[in-house]
C-alpha cells in the first residue's frame, strides 16, 4: 500500500518527522514499511497490507496510530459538513442482511472531466490509472479513509437500486468488460431489470463516462466474509475487495462520504438532488473488556506505568469505565480481548524498550522428546561417521510406487509431482542419476524422511531411512555395524522403516559445522605424473599438493599409481585430481602449475 | 577352479618361473595385470558366463588373481614393495579418508537444537498430513479469516486434510498432548508445504524451526532475549536485530524480528528490497484463545512461540543461490573435507 507524506499530513498537520525515521517508526508500531521513494516531488512510502486491520487500509487509520505514537493532534474534519436540504427520498431497497451500512445520495448537473493535476499525481503515486474526475475522486476517498465507494450513472442504472443476493442473473460484466459467471451466493447491487455491480467491483452497464451528468453516489460496508467468498469464487481481486473483506467501521462512513460529496461539488459543479439515504440497521456496539492496567507490564516484562496504559487506550478512542472495563472504538473491531489491549499499550510504549539481553535461563522441565527423534539423530550421526552424506529429496513424486495405497494431492500447482512418496528409494535413485550426470563418482548417501500411504484407517506416515552405497557388500557391512536389519538383497539401496525399529534413549545430538556445495558444472578429472628420487608418503603428498591447489576448486585428490623406474632409479607417482565449479581452461592452468608440468 | 582358469594359471606360472631380468618381469606383469592384461580381460568377460555359474566363476577368478600375484611377489622380492603397493592401489586408491556429511539444513537445525537443549528444551516433531482444525482453527485462524491468505495450502482432501503449512501446526498438537504436563519447553524443526511453483527462488517445501514455552509468568522480555540469543548463535555476536510489532493470529502481542541487512548494513539494497532489514520469522506471546483451545488456562499459564525459516539462512551460509539445490539435485559434499 502506498502512502504519500503530504496527504498523510492532511490528517496530521503537525507531523514533522524525517522520512527515514517515519519509515522505521511505522514499522516498529506494526505497519511494516519497505521503503520510501520520491515520485513527482512527493515522498511516497510503501507499506505491507495488514490482514487484521481494515482501518489501516487508508491514510486515516495510519494517521490515527501515528497521532497516538507521536502524541500529535489528528484532524478528522478535513472537509466541513454538507448541509443538505433536499428531501427527495431515493427508491433504494436492501433485501439482504449482509449489508452493514449504506450512505447514498444523488447528484445532478455534473460536469465530469479529466482530473486536476493533484489528483492525477495522487493516482500516479498509488499506481492507479486515472479514469475520469468522478471515478478518480471515489478512488481518492477510498485510499484516504480505506472505505470504497461507487458512483452509478443514473441514465443507465435508474434510481431504483437494490442491494440483494443474486436473484436470477447468470452473468455479470465488470467495469473492465470481464464476463463473470455468477450464482445465488453473489452479493450484488441491481436495479429491477438488470445487474449493476458486485459488492467489490462495478459493472460495465452503469459505468461513469465523460458525459455522465447524474449519479447516485454510495458508500457501503458489507459482511466481510461474503465479500471474501465472492472474491475467491470469482477469482477477482480489486482494491475495493481488499478493503471490504476486512472489518471496516460503519461509523467512519459519514466522515468519508461527506468528504467525497464535498470534493464532487467542488470539482464537478452540480448539486445534490436527493436526501441522504442512510441504511444502518444495527449499530456497532463493541463489548467492554475487563482490563488490568498492570497487565502490559506483566506481559512485556518491563515497567509500563499505569497512567501511560490508560492514557494510550483513551487516545486510541476507547471508553474507560471507573472499574477499568475498556470499550474499544468502532474503528477497532479487531480488539476483543485484554491481550489485544495489552498489545496496543506495549506497541505504543515501544517494543524497542524491551531488553534483548535477558534470555530464559536453564530450567529443568520434563523431557518430552519422542524416542524416534533420538533414534533418527543417532542414525544420522552414525551414518555420517561411516562416510555417508545426507540428502533431502522431494516428498512429492510423479509416479506412485503402489497405486492402490498412494495419496494424491488435490491442488498442487506442480502438476507433474502430485503423489506423496511411498518409498525413498526412487528419490535416492534420482539423486544418484544426478550425481552421475555431474560425473561425481564413489558417492554414498542416505536420507531420513517421511513416507506416506493410505489404508482403511486413513492416512499413514512413517519415518523411513534409505541408504545408497555403490558397493553392496560394504552396505551390508555398514548395516551390520549399525545393527540395522539387512533387507538389501545385495542391492546398492536399502530402505528401513524407522518407526518399526527399537528406540534408543539418552541421546544428545552433537553439534558440528560442515561444508556442502552447490555444483554448478561437471567435475573435471586431470592426471599428473610426478617423479621422485625416493619413496614418498602418499598422504603427505596429497596434503602438500592439496594445499598448493587450495580448497576453492579442489574436490578430491587421489594417487592412482606408484611405479619404480629401475633404469633411472626414480619413483613415479600418478595423481588424479578432481576439480569442481571451474572451467576446463582454469582447471588445466592450475593443474599444470601445481605439478610443475608447464 | 574352472578348468580353463586352471590352464591359464599353469601357463602364467610357467612364464613367471622363466623370468630372468627386469624387462621380462615387467613384460609378464603387464601381460597378466596390465590394463589390457589377461586378468582384466577375464573380468570383462564375466558378463558372458551363465548367470548360474557366474558367482562361482567370479570367486575362481579372484582366486587366480591372488595366486598369480603371490607367485610374482615371490619371484622378485626387490620389486615387491612397490609392485605390491601398486596392485593394492588398483583396488584401494591412496586418498584421504571419506568423510560423511549432514545436510546443511540438518546442520542448521543442530546449531539451533544446541541453543535450546542448553536451556532445558525438548526436541519434538509432528505429522505432515494434518487437519484444518490443527493447521488453522486451533491457531486462531477460523474459516474465511483473511490470515488464511498468508499461506496457500496443498490439500489432500479439501477442506479437511492438507499438508502442514507451518511448524505452528506442531504446536497445536503439542499443546493439546501436553496440556497436563506443564511447564513445557519445546523446540521443533520441520518441513512445511505451500502451493508454490518451484523455481530458483521458490519451493513448495521449505524448512522452519519453532520454539514454544508454556510456563507461569513468561514475558515478552523472555521471548526477545531468547530470540536474540538464538540469532547471536547463528549470525555472531555483532548481529543487529530489531523486534517490532507484527500480526500473527496465533500470538498476541505479536513480534517480528528483523535482522539488519548483511549486505547493505541498513542502507537499503536489492537483497533487502531497500528496507535495510530482512524479516527473520514470526513470534509472540501465545494467544489466550490458542491456550484455551488446548485446554490450558491462560489466567494461570502464559507462553511464547517463535518460528523462523531455515532455508534462506542455510543458503546464505553455504553460498547456495538456487533453493532447489537444498532438496535433491546438485548439492554435493567434498569427500575429504569436514
mmCIF file of N, CA and C in Angstrom, chain A residues 20 44 48 80 135 138 147 186 198 214 246 276 370 437 464 472 481 497 573 590:
data_model
loop_
_atom_site.group_PDB
_atom_site.id
_atom_site.type_symbol
_atom_site.label_atom_id
_atom_site.label_comp_id
_atom_site.label_asym_id
_atom_site.label_seq_id
_atom_site.Cartn_x
_atom_site.Cartn_y
_atom_site.Cartn_z
ATOM 1 N N UNK A 20 12.946 8.829 6.804
ATOM 2 C CA UNK A 20 13.576 7.571 7.241
ATOM 3 C C UNK A 20 13.086 7.184 8.641
ATOM 4 N N UNK A 44 6.840 9.072 -1.104
ATOM 5 C CA UNK A 44 5.823 8.007 -1.109
ATOM 6 C C UNK A 44 6.383 6.783 -0.368
ATOM 7 N N UNK A 48 3.380 -2.744 3.779
ATOM 8 C CA UNK A 48 2.701 -4.033 3.643
ATOM 9 C C UNK A 48 1.255 -3.885 4.120
ATOM 10 N N UNK A 80 -15.659 20.529 5.778
ATOM 11 C CA UNK A 80 -16.816 20.923 6.592
ATOM 12 C C UNK A 80 -18.061 20.128 6.205
ATOM 13 N N UNK A 135 -14.746 9.191 -11.023
ATOM 14 C CA UNK A 135 -14.177 7.893 -10.598
ATOM 15 C C UNK A 135 -12.901 8.118 -9.791
ATOM 16 N N UNK A 138 -13.702 9.097 -6.224
ATOM 17 C CA UNK A 138 -14.139 7.963 -5.374
ATOM 18 C C UNK A 138 -12.925 7.129 -4.954
ATOM 19 N N UNK A 147 -12.301 3.167 2.833
ATOM 20 C CA UNK A 147 -13.650 2.668 2.567
ATOM 21 C C UNK A 147 -13.999 2.936 1.096
ATOM 22 N N UNK A 186 -23.733 -14.599 -4.732
ATOM 23 C CA UNK A 186 -23.048 -13.338 -5.000
ATOM 24 C C UNK A 186 -23.870 -12.151 -4.511
ATOM 25 N N UNK A 198 -21.156 -5.677 -8.485
ATOM 26 C CA UNK A 198 -20.890 -6.596 -7.382
ATOM 27 C C UNK A 198 -20.566 -5.751 -6.161
ATOM 28 N N UNK A 214 -25.703 12.732 -14.198
ATOM 29 C CA UNK A 214 -26.403 12.415 -12.949
ATOM 30 C C UNK A 214 -25.846 11.105 -12.387
ATOM 31 N N UNK A 246 -12.313 -6.965 4.838
ATOM 32 C CA UNK A 246 -11.849 -6.769 6.221
ATOM 33 C C UNK A 246 -12.989 -6.118 7.028
ATOM 34 N N UNK A 276 -30.035 12.388 1.869
ATOM 35 C CA UNK A 276 -29.072 11.307 2.113
ATOM 36 C C UNK A 276 -29.851 10.046 2.476
ATOM 37 N N UNK A 370 10.279 -37.253 21.807
ATOM 38 C CA UNK A 370 9.902 -38.623 21.429
ATOM 39 C C UNK A 370 11.147 -39.464 21.116
ATOM 40 N N UNK A 437 25.362 -37.564 -13.590
ATOM 41 C CA UNK A 437 25.331 -36.541 -14.635
ATOM 42 C C UNK A 437 26.454 -35.526 -14.410
ATOM 43 N N UNK A 464 11.257 -43.031 7.536
ATOM 44 C CA UNK A 464 11.960 -44.071 6.805
ATOM 45 C C UNK A 464 13.418 -43.660 6.597
ATOM 46 N N UNK A 472 27.565 -53.119 -2.693
ATOM 47 C CA UNK A 472 26.555 -53.770 -1.845
ATOM 48 C C UNK A 472 27.150 -54.470 -0.630
ATOM 49 N N UNK A 481 27.112 -53.062 11.165
ATOM 50 C CA UNK A 481 27.738 -52.195 12.163
ATOM 51 C C UNK A 481 26.687 -51.344 12.892
ATOM 52 N N UNK A 497 12.142 -48.968 7.658
ATOM 53 C CA UNK A 497 11.134 -48.138 8.331
ATOM 54 C C UNK A 497 11.603 -47.893 9.769
ATOM 55 N N UNK A 573 54.812 -41.181 -9.282
ATOM 56 C CA UNK A 573 53.510 -41.152 -8.603
ATOM 57 C C UNK A 573 52.484 -40.532 -9.551
ATOM 58 N N UNK A 590 45.668 -24.412 -13.418
ATOM 59 C CA UNK A 590 46.042 -24.670 -12.013
ATOM 60 C C UNK A 590 46.790 -25.996 -11.912
#
